[in-house]
Coordinates of C-alpha atoms and ligand atoms in Angstrom, one line a residue:
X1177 CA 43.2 79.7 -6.9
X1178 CA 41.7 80.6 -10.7
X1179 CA 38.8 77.9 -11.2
X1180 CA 39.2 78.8 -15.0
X1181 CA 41.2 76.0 -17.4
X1182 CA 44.5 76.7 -18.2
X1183 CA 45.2 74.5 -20.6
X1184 CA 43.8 73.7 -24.3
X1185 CA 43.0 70.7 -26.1
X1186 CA 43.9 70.4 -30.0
X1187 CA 41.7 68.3 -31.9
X1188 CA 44.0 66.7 -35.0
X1189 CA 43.1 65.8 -38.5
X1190 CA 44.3 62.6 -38.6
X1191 CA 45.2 62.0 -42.2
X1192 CA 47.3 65.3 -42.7
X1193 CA 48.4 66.0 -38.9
X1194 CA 47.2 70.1 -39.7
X1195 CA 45.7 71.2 -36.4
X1196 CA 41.6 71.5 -36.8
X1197 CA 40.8 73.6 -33.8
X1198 CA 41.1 73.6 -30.2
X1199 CA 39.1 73.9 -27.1
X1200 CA 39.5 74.4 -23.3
X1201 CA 40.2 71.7 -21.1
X1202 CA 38.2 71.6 -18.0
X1203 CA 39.7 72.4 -14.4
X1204 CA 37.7 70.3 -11.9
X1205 CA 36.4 73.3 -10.6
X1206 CA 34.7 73.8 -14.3
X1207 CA 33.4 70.3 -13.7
X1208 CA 32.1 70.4 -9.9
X1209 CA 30.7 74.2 -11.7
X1210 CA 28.8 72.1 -14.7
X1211 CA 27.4 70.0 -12.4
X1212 CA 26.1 72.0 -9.9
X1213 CA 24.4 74.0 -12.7
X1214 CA 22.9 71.0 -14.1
X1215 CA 21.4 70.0 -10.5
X1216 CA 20.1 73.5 -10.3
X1217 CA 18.5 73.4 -13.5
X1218 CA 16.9 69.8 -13.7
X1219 CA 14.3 70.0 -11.5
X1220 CA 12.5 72.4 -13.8
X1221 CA 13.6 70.5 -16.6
X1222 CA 12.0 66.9 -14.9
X1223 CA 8.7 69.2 -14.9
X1224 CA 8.0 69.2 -17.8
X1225 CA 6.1 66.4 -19.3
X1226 CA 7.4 63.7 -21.6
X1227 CA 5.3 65.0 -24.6
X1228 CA 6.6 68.8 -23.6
X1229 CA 10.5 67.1 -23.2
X1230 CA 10.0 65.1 -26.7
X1231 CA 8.9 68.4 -28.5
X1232 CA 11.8 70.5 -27.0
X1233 CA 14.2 68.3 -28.7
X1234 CA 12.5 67.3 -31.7
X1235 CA 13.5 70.3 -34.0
X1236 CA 17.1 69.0 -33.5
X1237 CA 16.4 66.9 -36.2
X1238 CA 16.1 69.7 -38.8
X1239 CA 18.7 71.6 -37.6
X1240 CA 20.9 68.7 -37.9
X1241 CA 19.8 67.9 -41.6
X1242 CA 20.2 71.7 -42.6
X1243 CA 23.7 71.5 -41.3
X1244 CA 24.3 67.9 -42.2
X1245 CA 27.5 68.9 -44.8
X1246 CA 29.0 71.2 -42.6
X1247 CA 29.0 69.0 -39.8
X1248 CA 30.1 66.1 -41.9
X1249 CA 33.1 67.6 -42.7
X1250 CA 33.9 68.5 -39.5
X1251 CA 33.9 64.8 -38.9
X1252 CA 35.8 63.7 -41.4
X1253 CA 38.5 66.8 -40.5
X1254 CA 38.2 65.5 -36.9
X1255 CA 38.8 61.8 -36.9
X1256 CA 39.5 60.6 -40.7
X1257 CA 36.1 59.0 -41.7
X1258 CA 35.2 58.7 -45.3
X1259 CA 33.1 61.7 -45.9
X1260 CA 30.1 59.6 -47.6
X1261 CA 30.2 57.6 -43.6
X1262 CA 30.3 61.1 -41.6
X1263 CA 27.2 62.4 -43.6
X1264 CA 25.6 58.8 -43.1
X1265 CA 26.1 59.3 -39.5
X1266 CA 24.6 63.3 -39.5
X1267 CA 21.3 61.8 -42.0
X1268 CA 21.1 59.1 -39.7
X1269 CA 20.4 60.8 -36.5
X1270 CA 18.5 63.1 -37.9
X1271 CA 15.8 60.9 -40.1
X1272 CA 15.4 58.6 -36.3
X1273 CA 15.3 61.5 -33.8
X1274 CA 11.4 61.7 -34.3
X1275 CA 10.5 57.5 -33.7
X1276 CA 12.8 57.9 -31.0
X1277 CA 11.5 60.3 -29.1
X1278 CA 8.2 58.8 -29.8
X1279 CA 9.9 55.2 -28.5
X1280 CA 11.4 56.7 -25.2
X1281 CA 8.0 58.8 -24.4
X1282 CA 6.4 55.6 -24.7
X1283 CA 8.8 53.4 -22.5
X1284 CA 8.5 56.2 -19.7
X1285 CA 4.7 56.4 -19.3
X1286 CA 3.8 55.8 -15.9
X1287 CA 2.2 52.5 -15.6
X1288 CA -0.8 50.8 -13.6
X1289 CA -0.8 47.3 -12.3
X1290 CA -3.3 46.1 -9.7
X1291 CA -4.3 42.9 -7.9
X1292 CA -7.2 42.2 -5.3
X1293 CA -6.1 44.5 -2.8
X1294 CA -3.6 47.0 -3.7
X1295 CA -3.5 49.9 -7.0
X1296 CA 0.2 50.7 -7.8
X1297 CA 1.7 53.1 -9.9
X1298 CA 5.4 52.8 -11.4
X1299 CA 6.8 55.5 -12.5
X1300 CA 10.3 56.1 -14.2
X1301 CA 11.6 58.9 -12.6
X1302 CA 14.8 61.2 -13.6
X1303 CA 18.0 60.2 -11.2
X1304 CA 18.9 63.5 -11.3
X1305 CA 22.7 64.5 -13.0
X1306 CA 23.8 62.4 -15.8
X1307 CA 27.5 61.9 -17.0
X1308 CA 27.5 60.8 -20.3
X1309 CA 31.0 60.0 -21.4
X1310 CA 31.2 59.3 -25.3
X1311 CA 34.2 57.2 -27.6
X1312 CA 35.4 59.1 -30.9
X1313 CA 34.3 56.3 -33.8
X1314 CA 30.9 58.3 -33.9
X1315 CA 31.7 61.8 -33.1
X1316 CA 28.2 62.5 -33.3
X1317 CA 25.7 59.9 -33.1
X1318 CA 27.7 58.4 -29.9
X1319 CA 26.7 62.2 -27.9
X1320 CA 23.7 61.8 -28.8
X1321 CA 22.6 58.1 -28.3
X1322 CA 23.5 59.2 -24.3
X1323 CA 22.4 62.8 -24.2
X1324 CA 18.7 62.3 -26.1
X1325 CA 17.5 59.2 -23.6
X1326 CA 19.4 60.9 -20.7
X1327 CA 17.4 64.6 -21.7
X1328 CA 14.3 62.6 -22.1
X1329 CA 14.0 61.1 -18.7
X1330 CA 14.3 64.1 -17.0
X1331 CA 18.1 64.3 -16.3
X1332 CA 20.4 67.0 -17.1
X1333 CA 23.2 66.4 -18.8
X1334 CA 26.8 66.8 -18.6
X1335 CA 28.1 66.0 -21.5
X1336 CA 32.1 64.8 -21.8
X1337 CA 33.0 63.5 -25.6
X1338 CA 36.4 62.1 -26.6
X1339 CA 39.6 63.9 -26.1
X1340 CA 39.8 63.6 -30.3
X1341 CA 36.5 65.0 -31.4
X1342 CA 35.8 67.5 -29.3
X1343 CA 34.4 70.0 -31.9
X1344 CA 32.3 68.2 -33.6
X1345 CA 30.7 67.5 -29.8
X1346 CA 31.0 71.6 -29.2
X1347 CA 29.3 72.0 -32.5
X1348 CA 26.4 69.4 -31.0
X1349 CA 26.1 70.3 -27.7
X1350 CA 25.5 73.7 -29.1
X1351 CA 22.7 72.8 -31.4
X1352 CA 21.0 70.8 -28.5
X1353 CA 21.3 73.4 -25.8
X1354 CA 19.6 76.2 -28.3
X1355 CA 16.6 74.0 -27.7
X1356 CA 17.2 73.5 -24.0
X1357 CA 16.6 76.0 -20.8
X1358 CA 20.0 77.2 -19.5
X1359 CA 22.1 74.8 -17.6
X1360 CA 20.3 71.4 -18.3
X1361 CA 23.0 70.5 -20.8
X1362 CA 26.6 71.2 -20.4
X1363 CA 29.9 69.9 -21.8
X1364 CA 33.6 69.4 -20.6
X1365 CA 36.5 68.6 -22.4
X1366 CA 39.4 66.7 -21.7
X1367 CA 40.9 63.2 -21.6
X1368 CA 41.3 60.7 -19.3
X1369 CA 41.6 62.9 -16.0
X1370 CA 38.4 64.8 -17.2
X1371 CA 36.4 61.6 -17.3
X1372 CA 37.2 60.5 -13.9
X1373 CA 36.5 63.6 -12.2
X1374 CA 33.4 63.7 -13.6
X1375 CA 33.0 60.6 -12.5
X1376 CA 34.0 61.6 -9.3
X1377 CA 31.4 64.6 -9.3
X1378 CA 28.1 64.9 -7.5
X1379 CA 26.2 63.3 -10.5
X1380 CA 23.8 60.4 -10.1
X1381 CA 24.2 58.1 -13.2
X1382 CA 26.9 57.7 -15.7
X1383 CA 26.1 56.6 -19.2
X1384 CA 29.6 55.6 -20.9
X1385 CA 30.5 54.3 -24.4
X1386 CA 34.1 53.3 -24.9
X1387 CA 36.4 50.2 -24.4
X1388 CA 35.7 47.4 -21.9
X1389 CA 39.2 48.5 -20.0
X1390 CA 37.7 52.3 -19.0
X1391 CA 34.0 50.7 -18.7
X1392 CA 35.7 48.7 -15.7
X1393 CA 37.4 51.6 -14.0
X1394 CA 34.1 53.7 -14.4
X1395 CA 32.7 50.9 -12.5
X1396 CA 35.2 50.4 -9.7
X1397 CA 34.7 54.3 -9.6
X1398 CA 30.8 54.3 -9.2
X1399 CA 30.9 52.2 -6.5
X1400 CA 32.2 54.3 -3.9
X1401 CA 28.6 56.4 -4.3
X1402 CA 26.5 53.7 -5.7
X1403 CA 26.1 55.3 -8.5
X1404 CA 24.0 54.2 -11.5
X1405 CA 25.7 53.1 -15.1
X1406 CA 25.3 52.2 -18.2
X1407 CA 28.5 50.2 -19.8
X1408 CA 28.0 50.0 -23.7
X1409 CA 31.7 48.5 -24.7
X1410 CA 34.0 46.8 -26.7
X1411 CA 33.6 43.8 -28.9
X1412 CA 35.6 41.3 -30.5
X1413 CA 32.5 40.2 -33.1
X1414 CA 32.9 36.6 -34.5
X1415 CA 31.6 36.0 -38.2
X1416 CA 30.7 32.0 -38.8
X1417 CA 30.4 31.7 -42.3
X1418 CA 28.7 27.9 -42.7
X1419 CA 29.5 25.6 -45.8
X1420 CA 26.5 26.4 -47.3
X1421 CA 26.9 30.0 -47.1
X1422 CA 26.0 32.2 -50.0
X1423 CA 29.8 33.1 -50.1
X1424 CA 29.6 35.7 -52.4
X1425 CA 27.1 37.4 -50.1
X1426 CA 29.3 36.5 -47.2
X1427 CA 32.4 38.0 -48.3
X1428 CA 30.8 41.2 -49.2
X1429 CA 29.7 41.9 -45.6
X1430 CA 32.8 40.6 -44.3
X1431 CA 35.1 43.3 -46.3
X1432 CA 32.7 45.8 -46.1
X1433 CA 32.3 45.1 -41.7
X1434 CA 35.2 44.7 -41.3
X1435 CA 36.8 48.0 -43.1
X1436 CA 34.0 50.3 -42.4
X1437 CA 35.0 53.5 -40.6
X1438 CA 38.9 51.5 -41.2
X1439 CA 37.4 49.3 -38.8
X1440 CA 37.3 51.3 -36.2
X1441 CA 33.2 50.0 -35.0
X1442 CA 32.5 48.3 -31.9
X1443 CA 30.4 45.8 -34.3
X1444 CA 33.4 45.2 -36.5
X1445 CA 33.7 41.8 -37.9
X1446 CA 37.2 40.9 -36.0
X1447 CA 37.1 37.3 -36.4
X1448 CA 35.9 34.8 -39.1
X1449 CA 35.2 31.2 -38.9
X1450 CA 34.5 29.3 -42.0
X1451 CA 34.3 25.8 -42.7
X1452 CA 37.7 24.3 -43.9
X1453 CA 35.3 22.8 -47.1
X1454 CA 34.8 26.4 -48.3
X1455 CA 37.2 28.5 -46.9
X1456 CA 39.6 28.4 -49.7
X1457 CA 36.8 29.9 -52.2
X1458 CA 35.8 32.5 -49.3
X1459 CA 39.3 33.6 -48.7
X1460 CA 39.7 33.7 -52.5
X1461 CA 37.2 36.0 -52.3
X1462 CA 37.7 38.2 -50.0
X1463 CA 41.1 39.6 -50.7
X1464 CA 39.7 39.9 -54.3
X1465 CA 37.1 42.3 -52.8
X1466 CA 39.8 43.8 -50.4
X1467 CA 42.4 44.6 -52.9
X1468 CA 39.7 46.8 -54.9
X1469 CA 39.3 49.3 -51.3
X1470 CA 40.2 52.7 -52.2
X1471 CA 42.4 54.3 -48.8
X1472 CA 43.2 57.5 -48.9
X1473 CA 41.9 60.7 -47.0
X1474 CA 38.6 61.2 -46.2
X1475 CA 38.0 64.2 -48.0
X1476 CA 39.1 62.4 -51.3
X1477 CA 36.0 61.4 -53.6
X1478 CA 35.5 57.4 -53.6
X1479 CA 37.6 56.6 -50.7
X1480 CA 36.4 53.9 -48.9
X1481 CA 39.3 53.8 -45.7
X1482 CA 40.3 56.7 -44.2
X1483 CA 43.3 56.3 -41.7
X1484 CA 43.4 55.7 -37.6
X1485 CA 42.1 58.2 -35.3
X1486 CA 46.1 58.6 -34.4
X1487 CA 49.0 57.1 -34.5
X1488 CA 48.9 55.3 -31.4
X1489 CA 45.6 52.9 -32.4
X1490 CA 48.1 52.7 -35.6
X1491 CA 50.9 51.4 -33.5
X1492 CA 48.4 49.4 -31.7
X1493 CA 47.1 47.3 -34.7
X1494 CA 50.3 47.1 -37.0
X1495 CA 52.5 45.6 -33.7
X1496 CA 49.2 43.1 -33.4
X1497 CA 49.6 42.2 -36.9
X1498 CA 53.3 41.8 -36.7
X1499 CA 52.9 39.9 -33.8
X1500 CA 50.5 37.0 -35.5
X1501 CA 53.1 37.0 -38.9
X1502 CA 55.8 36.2 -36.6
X1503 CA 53.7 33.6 -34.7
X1504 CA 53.1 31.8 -38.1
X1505 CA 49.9 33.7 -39.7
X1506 CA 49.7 34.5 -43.3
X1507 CA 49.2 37.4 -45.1
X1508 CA 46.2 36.8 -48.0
X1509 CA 45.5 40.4 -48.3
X1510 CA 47.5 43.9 -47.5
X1511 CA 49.4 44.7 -44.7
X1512 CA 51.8 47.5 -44.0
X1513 CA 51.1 51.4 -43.8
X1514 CA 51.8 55.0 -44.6
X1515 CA 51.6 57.3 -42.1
X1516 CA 48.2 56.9 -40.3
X1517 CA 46.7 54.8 -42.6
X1518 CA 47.2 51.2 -42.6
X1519 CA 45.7 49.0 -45.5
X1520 CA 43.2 46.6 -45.1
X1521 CA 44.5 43.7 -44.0
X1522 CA 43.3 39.6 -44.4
X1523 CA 45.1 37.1 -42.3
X1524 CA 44.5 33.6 -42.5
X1525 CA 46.7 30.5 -40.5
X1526 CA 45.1 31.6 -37.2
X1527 CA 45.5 30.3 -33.9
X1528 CA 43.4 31.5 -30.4
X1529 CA 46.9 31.7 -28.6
X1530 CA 47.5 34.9 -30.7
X1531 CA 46.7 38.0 -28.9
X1532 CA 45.2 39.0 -32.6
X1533 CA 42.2 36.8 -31.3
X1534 CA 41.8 38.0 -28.0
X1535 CA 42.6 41.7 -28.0
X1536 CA 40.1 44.2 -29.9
X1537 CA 42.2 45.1 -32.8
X1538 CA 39.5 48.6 -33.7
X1539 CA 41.6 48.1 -36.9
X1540 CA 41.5 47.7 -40.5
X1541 CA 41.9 43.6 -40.3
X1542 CA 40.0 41.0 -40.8
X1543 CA 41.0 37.7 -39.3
X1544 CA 40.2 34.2 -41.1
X1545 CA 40.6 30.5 -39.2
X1546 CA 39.2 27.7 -40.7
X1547 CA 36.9 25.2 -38.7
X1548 CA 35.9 21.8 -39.0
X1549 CA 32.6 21.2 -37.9
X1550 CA 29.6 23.7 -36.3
X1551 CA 30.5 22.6 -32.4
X1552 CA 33.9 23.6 -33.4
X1553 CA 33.0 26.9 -34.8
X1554 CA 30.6 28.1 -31.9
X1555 CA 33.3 26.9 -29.3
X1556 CA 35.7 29.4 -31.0
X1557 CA 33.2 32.6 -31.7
X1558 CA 32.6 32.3 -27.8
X1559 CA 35.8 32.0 -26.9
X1560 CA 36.3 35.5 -25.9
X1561 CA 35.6 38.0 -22.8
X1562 CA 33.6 39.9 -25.6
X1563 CA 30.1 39.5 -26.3
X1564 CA 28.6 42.2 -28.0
X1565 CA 27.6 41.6 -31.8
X1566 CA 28.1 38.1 -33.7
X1567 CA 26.8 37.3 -37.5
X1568 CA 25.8 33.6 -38.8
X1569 CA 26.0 33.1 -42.8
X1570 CA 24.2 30.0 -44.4
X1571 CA 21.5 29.1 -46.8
X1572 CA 19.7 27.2 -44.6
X1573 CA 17.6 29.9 -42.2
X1574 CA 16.9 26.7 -39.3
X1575 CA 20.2 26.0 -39.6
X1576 CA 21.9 29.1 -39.6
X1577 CA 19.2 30.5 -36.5
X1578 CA 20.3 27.2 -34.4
X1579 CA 23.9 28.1 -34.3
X1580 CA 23.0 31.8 -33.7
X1581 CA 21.3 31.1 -30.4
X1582 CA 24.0 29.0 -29.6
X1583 CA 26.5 32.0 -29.2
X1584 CA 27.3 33.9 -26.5
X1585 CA 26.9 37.7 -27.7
X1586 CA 24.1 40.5 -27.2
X1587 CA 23.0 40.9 -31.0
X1588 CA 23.5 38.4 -33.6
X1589 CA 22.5 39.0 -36.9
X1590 CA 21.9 35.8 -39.5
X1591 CA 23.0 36.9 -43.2
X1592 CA 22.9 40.5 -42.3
X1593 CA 25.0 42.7 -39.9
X1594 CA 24.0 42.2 -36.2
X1595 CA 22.0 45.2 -35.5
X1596 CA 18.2 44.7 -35.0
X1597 CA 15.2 46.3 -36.1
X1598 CA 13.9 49.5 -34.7
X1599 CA 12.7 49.1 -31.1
X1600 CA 15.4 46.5 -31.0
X1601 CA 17.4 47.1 -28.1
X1602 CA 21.9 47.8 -28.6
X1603 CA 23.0 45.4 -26.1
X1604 CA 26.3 43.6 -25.7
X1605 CA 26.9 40.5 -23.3
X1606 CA 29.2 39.2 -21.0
X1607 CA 32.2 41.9 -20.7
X1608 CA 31.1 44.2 -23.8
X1609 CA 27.9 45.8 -21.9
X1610 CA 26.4 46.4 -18.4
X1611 CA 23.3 48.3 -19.0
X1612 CA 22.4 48.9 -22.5
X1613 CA 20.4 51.3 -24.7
X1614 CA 17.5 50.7 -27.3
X1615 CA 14.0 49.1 -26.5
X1616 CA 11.8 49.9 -23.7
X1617 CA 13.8 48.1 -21.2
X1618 CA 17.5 50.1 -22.3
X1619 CA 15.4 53.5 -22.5
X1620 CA 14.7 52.9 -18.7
X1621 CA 17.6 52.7 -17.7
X1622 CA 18.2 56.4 -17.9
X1623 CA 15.4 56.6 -15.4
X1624 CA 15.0 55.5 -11.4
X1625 CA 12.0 53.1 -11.3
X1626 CA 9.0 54.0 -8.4
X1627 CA 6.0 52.8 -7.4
X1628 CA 3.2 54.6 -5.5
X1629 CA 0.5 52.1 -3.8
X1630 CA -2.8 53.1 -2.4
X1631 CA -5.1 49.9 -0.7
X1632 CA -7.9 49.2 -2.9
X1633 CA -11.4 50.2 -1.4
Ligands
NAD1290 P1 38.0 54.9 -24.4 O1 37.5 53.9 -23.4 O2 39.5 55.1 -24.5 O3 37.4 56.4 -24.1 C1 36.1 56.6 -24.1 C2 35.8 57.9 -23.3 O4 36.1 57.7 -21.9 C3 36.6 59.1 -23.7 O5 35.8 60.2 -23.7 C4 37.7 59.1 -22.7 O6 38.3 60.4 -22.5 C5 37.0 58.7 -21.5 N1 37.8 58.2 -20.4 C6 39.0 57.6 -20.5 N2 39.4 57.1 -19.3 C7 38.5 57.5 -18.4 C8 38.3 57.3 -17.0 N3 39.2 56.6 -16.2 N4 37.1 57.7 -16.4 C9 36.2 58.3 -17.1 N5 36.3 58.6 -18.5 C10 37.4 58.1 -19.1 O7 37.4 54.5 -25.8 P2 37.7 55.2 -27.2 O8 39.0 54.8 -27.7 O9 37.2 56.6 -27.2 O10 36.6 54.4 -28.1 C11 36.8 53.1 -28.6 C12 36.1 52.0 -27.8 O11 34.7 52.3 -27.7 C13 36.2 50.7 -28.4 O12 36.5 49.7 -27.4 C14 34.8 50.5 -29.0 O13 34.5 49.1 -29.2 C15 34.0 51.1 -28.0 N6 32.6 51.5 -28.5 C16 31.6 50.7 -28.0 C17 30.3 51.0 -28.6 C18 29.1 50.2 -28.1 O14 28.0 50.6 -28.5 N7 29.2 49.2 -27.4 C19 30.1 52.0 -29.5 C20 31.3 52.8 -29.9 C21 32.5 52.5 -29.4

C-alpha cells in the first residue's frame, strides 16, 4: 500500500470563498514517518545546550520581521483577520522571541538544592517527541507559542496546525526548520483524523490549543500511554463592570474585546455584568461605539471586523443569537449577516438558562445582564465550566482587586484586558486549561523533571 497522501487540503479565504492554496493531507503512514524522524533526530538536538538551542532559533525573529507583510497577508487571505491584527500578530512574535528565549533558558537551568546529608540536582529534561496541535484564531503566533518552548527543551517537534490555516503554518514551519538540523521539526496537515493519529503516534507529550471539547478527547486519548499534555482551551470570559466604573473606559474595552479578531479570541469578553445603577449609561454606550465598527474584508483599509473563519462558526453564532431573541433577549446593537460576516452584535435582557451564556459563542457578540449587587455579580461570572480570563472595571483599585480574587478564572485583569506582564504565566482554570504556558513553572512543562543525588561527604 502507497504510504504517500492521496488527498489535498484547500485552505479558503473566508470573506470571498476564492481558493488560497492547498496542501497534502497526511496518511498515517506520513505521520508514524514524521515521528519516527523526529525521534531519530532529537537526541542530537537535546545535546545541544540551552544557550546553543536559544541561539539556533533566535534569528527567527528577523526573518519573521523581514517577512512580516508577506506573511500578514497570508493571514488575512487565510482566515479573514483585519490586516492591521495579522501584522500585529507577525511584529509581535517577532519583537518577544529574544526575552523569551532568554525566559525559557532560564526556567530550564539545572538546579542545586541540598540539606545536611544529601546534594541533588533537578534537571528539566526533554520528553522526547512533542505533538503540538494548534487552533486557527492565531495562525501564527498559536505554532509558535507550542513549537518555540517544545524546541527549547529539547523535544522535536511535530507540528499539526488547523485544518484552515495550513499555509500560513507551511510558510512557518519552513522558516523555523531553515534554522533547525533535519528532522527535529516536522509538520502534518489535516483535520480532525490527523490530530488523533498523531495523538495516537509514538510521541511523548502533546501540547494542544483549541476548544475545551477536543482538549477532552486529547485527554481521554493520552491516557491509554500516559502520555504528557498541555490543555490551553476555551473560555467563556466574564467582564464585571462595577457602579463606579470609569464607563467610558469600560465600554471601550468591552467593544474593542469583544470584536477583536470578530471575536474569534479565547480571551474574548463573552459576558458582561454591570450594575443595574449604571447599566443603562454603559449599554448607551456601547452600541454607540459598536455602531461606528467598520466590517468588511480584511484586506479593505480601516476595517475593524473581518468575517468567521467559515460558515459553519457563522451558523454556529447566528442560531445562538436567534436562539436568546426568541427566548426574550433584546437586541441594543446589530444583529444579522451577509455571507460570512456577521455584525457585531449587543444583547441585553439576559438570562443564565440561555445557552448564549453557557456555550463559547467565538463570535462577534457581546452579551450584557444587569446585576444588583457585587455577591450577585461574582456568583454569575463564575457560573460557567470556563475559567480562563475574567476583567474587573471600577475606580476604586481595593475594591475592584477584592472582587477579582473572588473569581474563579486563570488571569484576571482589573481595568485592563486579562493578560499579565511578561514572565506572567497564560493560564486558564477549571475546564479552560490543564497545563499552561508562560512563567517558569508553564515553560517546564515542555520538559520531564529529574533529580540526580549523591550523599554528602
Ligand atoms: P478545535 O479544538 O476545533 O481544533 C484545534 C486543533 O485540534 C485543530 O488543529 C484540529 O484539527 C485539531 N483536532 C480536532 N479534533 C482533534 C482530535 N480528536 N484529536 C487531535 N486533534 C484534533 O479548535 P479551533 O476551532 O481550531 O480553535 C478555536 C478554539 O481554540 C476555541 O475554543 C478557543 O477558545 C481555543 N483557543 C484557546 C487558546 C488558549 O490560549 N487557551 C488560544 C486560542 C484558541
Amino acid at each position: 500500500m502507497s504510504t504517500r497522501s492521496l488527498s489535498i487540503l484547500e485552505s479558503i479565504d473566508p470573506a470571498t470563498g476564492a481558493t488560497v492554496g492547498a496542501v497534502p493531507i497526511a496518511a498515517r503512514a506520513e505521520i508514524e514517518a514524521a515521528v519516527r524522524s523526529a525521534r531519530a533526530a532529537q537526541p542530537a538536538w537535546a545535546r545541544r545546550t540551552l544557550a546553543e538551542r536559544a541561539c539556533a532559533l533566535a534569528p527567527l525573529a528577523a526573518r519573521l520581521e523581514e517577512r512580516a507583510e508577506e506573511l500578514a497577508s497570508l493571514i488575512t487571505r487565510e482566515m479573514g483577520k483585519p490586516r492591521r491584527e495579522a501584522l500585529g500578530e507577525v511584529r509581535g512574535c517577532a519583537a518577544t522571541l529574544a526575552a523569551r528565549l532568554n525566559e525559557i533558558a532560564a526556567a530550564l537551568e539545572p538546579e542545586v538544592t541540598e540539606d545536611a546529608n544529601t546534594r541533588s540536582v533537578i534537571y528539566h529534561d526533554p520528553f522526547g517527541v512533542c505533538a503540538a496541535i494548534a487552533p486557527w484564531n492565531f495562525p501564527l503566533s498559536m505554532p509558535h507559542s507550542l513549537v518555540v518552548p517544545a524546541l527549547m527543551a529539547g523535544n522535536a517537534v511535530v507540528l499539526k496546525p488547523s485544518e484552515e490555516t495550513p499555509l500560513v503554518a507551511e510558510e512557518y514551519a519552513a522558516m523555523v526548520r531553515a534554522l533547525l538540523p533535519a528532522g527535529v521539526l516536522a509538520i502534518v496537515h489535516g483535520a480532525d483524523e490527523v490530530g488523533k493519529a498523531l495523538v495516537e503516534a509514538e510521541v511523548d507529550l502533546i501540547a494542544f490549543t483549541g476548544s475545551r471539547e477536543t482538549g477532552k478527547k486529547i485527554l481521554a486519548a493520552a491516557a491509554q500511554g500516559l502520555k504528557r499534555v498541555i490543555l490551553e482551551l476555551g473560555g467563556k470570559d466574564p467582564m464585571i463592570v462595577l457602579d463606579d466604573a470609569d464607563l467610558d473606559k469600560a465600554a471601550k474595552f468591552a467593544v474593542m474585546n469583544a470584536f477583536r479578531n470578530a471575536g474569534q479570541v479565547c480571551v474574548s469578553t463573552e459576558r458582561i455584568y454591570v450594575d443595574e445603577k449604571i447599566a443603562a449609561d454603559f449599554e448607551a454606550k456601547v452600541a454607540e461605539l459598536t455602531a461606528r465598527l467598520k466590517v468588511g474584508a480584511g484586506t479593505e483599509e480601516g476595517v475593524d471586523v473581518g468575517p468567521m473563519v467559515n460558515g459553519r462558526q457563522r451558523d454556529f453564532v447566528l442560531e445562538q443569537v436567534k436562539k436568546a431573541v426568541a427566548q426574550g433577549a433584546r437586541m441594543v446593537a446589530g444583529g444579522g449577516h451577509k455571507e460570512n460576516f456577521v455584525m457585531p452584535t449587543v444583547l441585553s435582557g439576559l438570562t443564565h438558562d440561555m445557552d448564549i451564556m453557557k456555550k463559547e459563542t467565538f463570535g462577534p457578540v457581546a452579551c450584557i445582564l444587569r446585576y444588583r449587587g457585587e455577591d450577585e455579580a461574582v456568583r454569575l461570572a463564575n457560573d460557567t465550566p470556563y475559567g480562563l480570563g475574567a476583567t474587573v472595571f471600577g475606580r476604586d483599585e481595593t475594591r475592584a482587586l477584592a472582587v477579582a480574587r473572588r473569581l474563579q478564572a486563570g488571569m484576571i485583569g482589573v481595568n485592563k484586558s486579562c493578560g499579565g506582564a511578561s514572565g506572567a504565566p497564560w493560564v486558564g482554570a477549571k475546564e479552560s486549561g490543564y497545563g499552561f504556558h508562560g512563567s517558569k513553572d508553564g515553560h517546564r512543562q515542555f520538559a520531564q523533571t529529574r533529580v540526580v543525588s549523591v550523599p554528602k561527604g
